[in-house]
Amino acid sequence: MKSSYNRIIAALLLSLMLPAAVCGADRRAAVIDSLRHSLESAASARDSLGILYDIFDLSVGENRRAAVRDVYDAAVSAGDTVAQIDAIKYQANLSFNAPMYLERLSELIEKYPDSPKAREVALFIRLLRFDNTLREKEDDIDSETLGKLICDYTVSPPDSYFDRIDVLYRICSCLGSTSRGELYKYYTRQLERLVAESPLVDGSLRHLVYTRMAPVFTAHGMAGAAIRIDRNMLNIIDSLSATYAESGRKYRTLSTNRYSCYSRLLANYDSLSRNEVEQYYRAVLDLAEDDNQVKANMDYNPVPQAYYNMAVGNYPEAVEYARRAIATGRNAKYHKKLYHVLYEAAAASGDRQTQFEAAVELYKFYTSKSEHITLERARENSIISVIGELRARSAELERMSRYKLLSAYRVVIGIVALALIALVIALVWQRRAIRRRDAEAAAMRTRLSKLTKENEELTEARKADAEQLEKVRAGDKTKSDFVNNMCHEVQTPLAAISEYTRLIVDCIADAKRPYLDRFANIVDLNARLVQTIVNDVLDMASLEHGNMAIRLEPSSVHNMCLLALDNVFENEESYKPGIKVLFNTAKLPDVSVLTDSQRVVQVLINLLKNAEKFTDSGTITLDYKVEPDAGRIVFSVTDTGIGIPNGQEEAIFNRFRQLDINAGGCGLGLYISRLIATLLNAIVKVDTSYRKGARFLFILPL
């Protein structure tokens, strides 16, 4: 017993003397040995689980595979289901290119009880397996199969967000293997938004999707999207680091993940401010100082140094680092960017030979790219043609189905009409018979009979009123059901109009495209306006009938705000050129609240759209303030628009109420926002103290 106690003390002292980010091979091995000694005195499997996690976090190469299997075995012995699922996820990540092993892990995860985390890890493994299959059958992907996959998703997307992510990921992967044109960019943006909107509980799916898409967006010149993805990745890493720290995993630093994010951010240096470039490069240097693995990577493959020196104007250094980064052979997807850096830095520093060499490589790249783009367009046109044929068939089938349904409706309506006529005749005959009997008995009855008659007439009147009221209610319900059905029916044609319009424009020759593109944008804008009205009517019906469910779960305030901004503004810019969009002007840190994030985002979107509608110039600001003493968080949407007249602060929340009938919309946004707030035990109101425009407050309990 005494020797075991001494071993534990020795292990603790050794771990305290070594830094949290143990990087050297000898020091890493020493800590692992001390941890293995401490395992001998662990009282139970649960006690040994934390030690095995530390061994796994410190291990490298093949040792990590053995270490994570030990973690899984200990989690099984301890009955810790969450740790078992995490261990399965780690094994899948380490074996991403081993199809047979991934298949066994997929079968294993399916045996666990259904939960959001288990479903997410199962989908993560399923996507890794699909990547392996795609690499083996990349040449077998035909336009008809891919077109059918896209058409099925567009016409009838799955109900579960897990299934939608699955199908969209497959579409993007197939398009990325055959063509990286406009269709590919369109569906990758859809996948990004779906992943951002989905209430995922584990970081594995977002990490997989984001790491696949960020380099693609950078390569296609979509710097804003690439920067947004990597910033979201850093938020995820921060959240994971905090979780690991709280659970005692002090060696799980995620340094290499942070390094990859910062390196990708610096690749878009020409879209970053000078302060942001300095901040990200300083973060890279700090990581290299704390982690020898990161430092070795930077020394061998100096991509961050090349981008940083180019951004700050150190052109000779940028030339040297860019040459070294290209020579490693590990940056194929960034070669175009690196050759641009090499060319521009050589031109600025007067190195004509290097400038010429870079120009030759860029010429080769663009020549090859031009041929590739021609092939991509041919493939996309083939896919679009298949989609058009499939949709035409689907439309014809739908038309025939509607015709049959309409015929059935006519028969039912005829039967109901005959039944109503018969009922009316019976009621009329009955009322006449009652009156005739009352008239014959009137002369013979006493005063008591008269009072009885009056009482009967009163009862009959009440009964008639009740029947009339019931008919009114039934009519109102029929009207509501009709409106809801029509709204649902309108959604699919609207989506088809927008998409077909865009497809038509994309197939037009370049010389005519600008002319038709303006009309396509008008069609798309009006379709989205009608879609907004339809969604408002549907939401109003669900809220008024109590059919809208609330799902409470921990949600990031930053993510909810950014999602609302992305839905209303393109790259945080309004379509009105005179408006500037601001967020979190006080630079408050992100917080997590227990709420229904989808409904919170819906309220914020309605408030932001309202602000944009009534603001022609100035600013629209989305802020939040946490008030822990009051147990609430206060969102505010402030604009410099026309403001709200005195006495109308509550009237604007009425259904179909519009202060300016020329402003567009149907007057449901604020009404729906207040209904959703009531479901969340929250408050939506106007800040009457603000008079430079309008300010709406959304007060949500913590």
PDB file of N, CA and C in Angstrom, residues 545-602:
ATOM      1  N   HIS A 545     -52.712  28.287 -32.778  1.00  0.00           N
ATOM      2  CA  HIS A 545     -53.355  27.018 -32.443  1.00  0.00           C
ATOM      3  C   HIS A 545     -52.530  26.185 -31.477  1.00  0.00           C
ATOM      4  N   GLY A 546     -51.426  26.738 -30.995  1.00  0.00           N
ATOM      5  CA  GLY A 546     -50.616  26.026 -30.004  1.00  0.00           C
ATOM      6  C   GLY A 546     -49.911  24.816 -30.562  1.00  0.00           C
ATOM      7  N   ASN A 547     -49.566  24.809 -31.871  1.00  0.00           N
ATOM      8  CA  ASN A 547     -48.934  23.651 -32.489  1.00  0.00           C
ATOM      9  C   ASN A 547     -47.420  23.772 -32.579  1.00  0.00           C
ATOM     10  N   MET A 548     -46.862  24.879 -32.123  1.00  0.00           N
ATOM     11  CA  MET A 548     -45.421  25.080 -32.231  1.00  0.00           C
ATOM     12  C   MET A 548     -44.733  24.572 -30.962  1.00  0.00           C
ATOM     13  N   ALA A 549     -43.802  23.627 -31.135  1.00  0.00           N
ATOM     14  CA  ALA A 549     -43.096  23.035 -29.990  1.00  0.00           C
ATOM     15  C   ALA A 549     -41.845  23.852 -29.665  1.00  0.00           C
ATOM     16  N   ILE A 550     -41.469  23.837 -28.408  1.00  0.00           N
ATOM     17  CA  ILE A 550     -40.276  24.541 -27.934  1.00  0.00           C
ATOM     18  C   ILE A 550     -39.279  23.487 -27.443  1.00  0.00           C
ATOM     19  N   ARG A 551     -38.029  23.552 -27.963  1.00  0.00           N
ATOM     20  CA  ARG A 551     -36.980  22.627 -27.548  1.00  0.00           C
ATOM     21  C   ARG A 551     -35.863  23.406 -26.873  1.00  0.00           C
ATOM     22  N   LEU A 552     -35.717  23.231 -25.561  1.00  0.00           N
ATOM     23  CA  LEU A 552     -34.715  23.958 -24.792  1.00  0.00           C
ATOM     24  C   LEU A 552     -33.403  23.185 -24.796  1.00  0.00           C
ATOM     25  N   GLU A 553     -32.308  23.873 -25.149  1.00  0.00           N
ATOM     26  CA  GLU A 553     -30.981  23.271 -25.119  1.00  0.00           C
ATOM     27  C   GLU A 553     -29.947  24.401 -25.038  1.00  0.00           C
ATOM     28  N   PRO A 554     -28.737  24.101 -24.534  1.00  0.00           N
ATOM     29  CA  PRO A 554     -27.701  25.136 -24.447  1.00  0.00           C
ATOM     30  C   PRO A 554     -27.375  25.682 -25.829  1.00  0.00           C
ATOM     31  N   SER A 555     -27.384  27.010 -25.947  1.00  0.00           N
ATOM     32  CA  SER A 555     -27.182  27.640 -27.252  1.00  0.00           C
ATOM     33  C   SER A 555     -26.236  28.819 -27.112  1.00  0.00           C
ATOM     34  N   SER A 556     -25.351  28.988 -28.121  1.00  0.00           N
ATOM     35  CA  SER A 556     -24.400  30.102 -28.142  1.00  0.00           C
ATOM     36  C   SER A 556     -25.104  31.380 -28.598  1.00  0.00           C
ATOM     37  N   VAL A 557     -24.942  32.449 -27.810  1.00  0.00           N
ATOM     38  CA  VAL A 557     -25.547  33.741 -28.175  1.00  0.00           C
ATOM     39  C   VAL A 557     -24.926  34.271 -29.460  1.00  0.00           C
ATOM     40  N   HIS A 558     -23.583  34.143 -29.582  1.00  0.00           N
ATOM     41  CA  HIS A 558     -22.923  34.618 -30.801  1.00  0.00           C
ATOM     42  C   HIS A 558     -23.456  33.883 -32.025  1.00  0.00           C
ATOM     43  N   ASN A 559     -23.564  32.552 -31.920  1.00  0.00           N
ATOM     44  CA  ASN A 559     -24.026  31.771 -33.077  1.00  0.00           C
ATOM     45  C   ASN A 559     -25.440  32.168 -33.482  1.00  0.00           C
ATOM     46  N   MET A 560     -26.331  32.378 -32.464  1.00  0.00           N
ATOM     47  CA  MET A 560     -27.710  32.766 -32.790  1.00  0.00           C
ATOM     48  C   MET A 560     -27.740  34.131 -33.473  1.00  0.00           C
ATOM     49  N   CYS A 561     -26.950  35.095 -32.962  1.00  0.00           N
ATOM     50  CA  CYS A 561     -26.940  36.435 -33.554  1.00  0.00           C
ATOM     51  C   CYS A 561     -26.364  36.402 -34.973  1.00  0.00           C
ATOM     52  N   LEU A 562     -25.238  35.684 -35.151  1.00  0.00           N
ATOM     53  CA  LEU A 562     -24.617  35.622 -36.474  1.00  0.00           C
ATOM     54  C   LEU A 562     -25.526  34.916 -37.480  1.00  0.00           C
ATOM     55  N   LEU A 563     -26.233  33.905 -37.020  1.00  0.00           N
ATOM     56  CA  LEU A 563     -27.170  33.203 -37.912  1.00  0.00           C
ATOM     57  C   LEU A 563     -28.288  34.139 -38.359  1.00  0.00           C
ATOM     58  N   ALA A 564     -28.820  34.942 -37.422  1.00  0.00           N
ATOM     59  CA  ALA A 564     -29.865  35.894 -37.785  1.00  0.00           C
ATOM     60  C   ALA A 564     -29.339  36.926 -38.783  1.00  0.00           C
ATOM     61  N   LEU A 565     -28.108  37.442 -38.538  1.00  0.00           N
ATOM     62  CA  LEU A 565     -27.530  38.422 -39.455  1.00  0.00           C
ATOM     63  C   LEU A 565     -27.316  37.819 -40.846  1.00  0.00           C
ATOM     64  N   ASP A 566     -26.819  36.561 -40.905  1.00  0.00           N
ATOM     65  CA  ASP A 566     -26.578  35.924 -42.194  1.00  0.00           C
ATOM     66  C   ASP A 566     -27.868  35.710 -42.975  1.00  0.00           C
ATOM     67  N   ASN A 567     -28.976  35.490 -42.273  1.00  0.00           N
ATOM     68  CA  ASN A 567     -30.259  35.265 -42.941  1.00  0.00           C
ATOM     69  C   ASN A 567     -30.832  36.551 -43.523  1.00  0.00           C
ATOM     70  N   VAL A 568     -30.512  37.697 -42.899  1.00  0.00           N
ATOM     71  CA  VAL A 568     -31.099  38.971 -43.340  1.00  0.00           C
ATOM     72  C   VAL A 568     -30.157  39.734 -44.269  1.00  0.00           C
ATOM     73  N   PHE A 569     -28.849  39.677 -43.956  1.00  0.00           N
ATOM     74  CA  PHE A 569     -27.882  40.472 -44.706  1.00  0.00           C
ATOM     75  C   PHE A 569     -26.871  39.552 -45.360  1.00  0.00           C
ATOM     76  N   GLU A 570     -26.496  39.862 -46.594  1.00  0.00           N
ATOM     77  CA  GLU A 570     -25.473  39.108 -47.304  1.00  0.00           C
ATOM     78  C   GLU A 570     -24.115  39.610 -46.880  1.00  0.00           C
ATOM     79  N   ASN A 571     -23.327  38.748 -46.228  1.00  0.00           N
ATOM     80  CA  ASN A 571     -22.015  39.150 -45.697  1.00  0.00           C
ATOM     81  C   ASN A 571     -22.115  40.384 -44.801  1.00  0.00           C
ATOM     82  N   GLU A 572     -23.186  40.429 -43.985  1.00  0.00           N
ATOM     83  CA  GLU A 572     -23.428  41.512 -43.029  1.00  0.00           C
ATOM     84  C   GLU A 572     -23.540  42.868 -43.729  1.00  0.00           C
ATOM     85  N   GLU A 573     -24.094  42.873 -44.952  1.00  0.00           N
ATOM     86  CA  GLU A 573     -24.332  44.105 -45.685  1.00  0.00           C
ATOM     87  C   GLU A 573     -25.772  44.128 -46.175  1.00  0.00           C
ATOM     88  N   SER A 574     -26.415  45.297 -46.032  1.00  0.00           N
ATOM     89  CA  SER A 574     -27.788  45.443 -46.484  1.00  0.00           C
ATOM     90  C   SER A 574     -27.817  45.679 -47.987  1.00  0.00           C
ATOM     91  N   TYR A 575     -28.969  45.319 -48.588  1.00  0.00           N
ATOM     92  CA  TYR A 575     -29.120  45.620 -50.015  1.00  0.00           C
ATOM     93  C   TYR A 575     -29.281  47.112 -50.255  1.00  0.00           C
ATOM     94  N   LYS A 576     -29.552  47.891 -49.192  1.00  0.00           N
ATOM     95  CA  LYS A 576     -29.616  49.346 -49.302  1.00  0.00           C
ATOM     96  C   LYS A 576     -28.206  49.904 -49.087  1.00  0.00           C
ATOM     97  N   PRO A 577     -27.637  50.576 -50.077  1.00  0.00           N
ATOM     98  CA  PRO A 577     -26.225  50.973 -49.974  1.00  0.00           C
ATOM     99  C   PRO A 577     -25.941  51.946 -48.838  1.00  0.00           C
ATOM    100  N   GLY A 578     -26.936  52.659 -48.340  1.00  0.00           N
ATOM    101  CA  GLY A 578     -26.687  53.657 -47.305  1.00  0.00           C
ATOM    102  C   GLY A 578     -26.707  53.112 -45.897  1.00  0.00           C
ATOM    103  N   ILE A 579     -26.840  51.820 -45.708  1.00  0.00           N
ATOM    104  CA  ILE A 579     -26.993  51.234 -44.366  1.00  0.00           C
ATOM    105  C   ILE A 579     -25.734  50.466 -44.004  1.00  0.00           C
ATOM    106  N   LYS A 580     -25.255  50.654 -42.776  1.00  0.00           N
ATOM    107  CA  LYS A 580     -24.132  49.898 -42.225  1.00  0.00           C
ATOM    108  C   LYS A 580     -24.654  49.011 -41.105  1.00  0.00           C
ATOM    109  N   VAL A 581     -24.300  47.730 -41.164  1.00  0.00           N
ATOM    110  CA  VAL A 581     -24.774  46.746 -40.182  1.00  0.00           C
ATOM    111  C   VAL A 581     -23.687  46.520 -39.130  1.00  0.00           C
ATOM    112  N   LEU A 582     -24.045  46.654 -37.849  1.00  0.00           N
ATOM    113  CA  LEU A 582     -23.097  46.476 -36.744  1.00  0.00           C
ATOM    114  C   LEU A 582     -23.572  45.363 -35.827  1.00  0.00           C
ATOM    115  N   PHE A 583     -22.598  44.661 -35.197  1.00  0.00           N
ATOM    116  CA  PHE A 583     -22.934  43.592 -34.246  1.00  0.00           C
ATOM    117  C   PHE A 583     -21.963  43.626 -33.071  1.00  0.00           C
ATOM    118  N   ASN A 584     -22.523  43.513 -31.871  1.00  0.00           N
ATOM    119  CA  ASN A 584     -21.735  43.399 -30.634  1.00  0.00           C
ATOM    120  C   ASN A 584     -20.734  44.548 -30.538  1.00  0.00           C
ATOM    121  N   THR A 585     -21.249  45.764 -30.552  1.00  0.00           N
ATOM    122  CA  THR A 585     -20.373  46.933 -30.527  1.00  0.00           C
ATOM    123  C   THR A 585     -19.566  47.034 -29.242  1.00  0.00           C
ATOM    124  N   ALA A 586     -20.029  46.427 -28.160  1.00  0.00           N
ATOM    125  CA  ALA A 586     -19.303  46.463 -26.892  1.00  0.00           C
ATOM    126  C   ALA A 586     -18.268  45.351 -26.799  1.00  0.00           C
ATOM    127  N   LYS A 587     -18.175  44.477 -27.842  1.00  0.00           N
ATOM    128  CA  LYS A 587     -17.222  43.364 -27.871  1.00  0.00           C
ATOM    129  C   LYS A 587     -17.381  42.450 -26.660  1.00  0.00           C
ATOM    130  N   LEU A 588     -18.622  42.130 -26.304  1.00  0.00           N
ATOM    131  CA  LEU A 588     -18.858  41.252 -25.164  1.00  0.00           C
ATOM    132  C   LEU A 588     -18.523  39.811 -25.534  1.00  0.00           C
ATOM    133  N   PRO A 589     -18.054  39.008 -24.570  1.00  0.00           N
ATOM    134  CA  PRO A 589     -17.740  37.604 -24.864  1.00  0.00           C
ATOM    135  C   PRO A 589     -19.001  36.788 -25.111  1.00  0.00           C
ATOM    136  N   ASP A 590     -18.805  35.674 -25.795  1.00  0.00           N
ATOM    137  CA  ASP A 590     -19.927  34.772 -26.080  1.00  0.00           C
ATOM    138  C   ASP A 590     -20.399  34.102 -24.786  1.00  0.00           C
ATOM    139  N   VAL A 591     -21.695  33.860 -24.678  1.00  0.00           N
ATOM    140  CA  VAL A 591     -22.265  33.148 -23.537  1.00  0.00           C
ATOM    141  C   VAL A 591     -23.231  32.090 -24.068  1.00  0.00           C
ATOM    142  N   SER A 592     -23.547  31.128 -23.206  1.00  0.00           N
ATOM    143  CA  SER A 592     -24.484  30.064 -23.568  1.00  0.00           C
ATOM    144  C   SER A 592     -25.740  30.188 -22.717  1.00  0.00           C
ATOM    145  N   VAL A 593     -26.903  30.080 -23.349  1.00  0.00           N
ATOM    146  CA  VAL A 593     -28.177  30.158 -22.636  1.00  0.00           C
ATOM    147  C   VAL A 593     -29.004  28.920 -22.964  1.00  0.00           C
ATOM    148  N   LEU A 594     -29.875  28.541 -22.016  1.00  0.00           N
ATOM    149  CA  LEU A 594     -30.769  27.393 -22.212  1.00  0.00           C
ATOM    150  C   LEU A 594     -32.063  27.902 -22.831  1.00  0.00           C
ATOM    151  N   THR A 595     -32.213  27.671 -24.114  1.00  0.00           N
ATOM    152  CA  THR A 595     -33.393  28.179 -24.821  1.00  0.00           C
ATOM    153  C   THR A 595     -33.566  27.407 -26.112  1.00  0.00           C
ATOM    154  N   ASP A 596     -34.603  27.743 -26.865  1.00  0.00           N
ATOM    155  CA  ASP A 596     -34.828  27.188 -28.203  1.00  0.00           C
ATOM    156  C   ASP A 596     -34.159  28.136 -29.202  1.00  0.00           C
ATOM    157  N   SER A 597     -32.962  27.769 -29.677  1.00  0.00           N
ATOM    158  CA  SER A 597     -32.180  28.676 -30.517  1.00  0.00           C
ATOM    159  C   SER A 597     -32.909  29.014 -31.816  1.00  0.00           C
ATOM    160  N   GLN A 598     -33.649  28.056 -32.375  1.00  0.00           N
ATOM    161  CA  GLN A 598     -34.346  28.323 -33.644  1.00  0.00           C
ATOM    162  C   GLN A 598     -35.379  29.423 -33.490  1.00  0.00           C
ATOM    163  N   ARG A 599     -36.112  29.406 -32.359  1.00  0.00           N
ATOM    164  CA  ARG A 599     -37.149  30.440 -32.166  1.00  0.00           C
ATOM    165  C   ARG A 599     -36.521  31.790 -31.841  1.00  0.00           C
ATOM    166  N   VAL A 600     -35.411  31.772 -31.083  1.00  0.00           N
ATOM    167  CA  VAL A 600     -34.724  33.035 -30.778  1.00  0.00           C
ATOM    168  C   VAL A 600     -34.221  33.675 -32.069  1.00  0.00           C
ATOM    169  N   VAL A 601     -33.620  32.843 -32.947  1.00  0.00           N
ATOM    170  CA  VAL A 601     -33.124  33.361 -34.229  1.00  0.00           C
ATOM    171  C   VAL A 601     -34.280  33.908 -35.068  1.00  0.00           C
ATOM    172  N   GLN A 602     -35.440  33.242 -35.016  1.00  0.00           N
ATOM    173  CA  GLN A 602     -36.605  33.712 -35.790  1.00  0.00           C
ATOM    174  C   GLN A 602     -37.043  35.092 -35.317  1.00  0.00           C
TER     175      GLN A 602
END
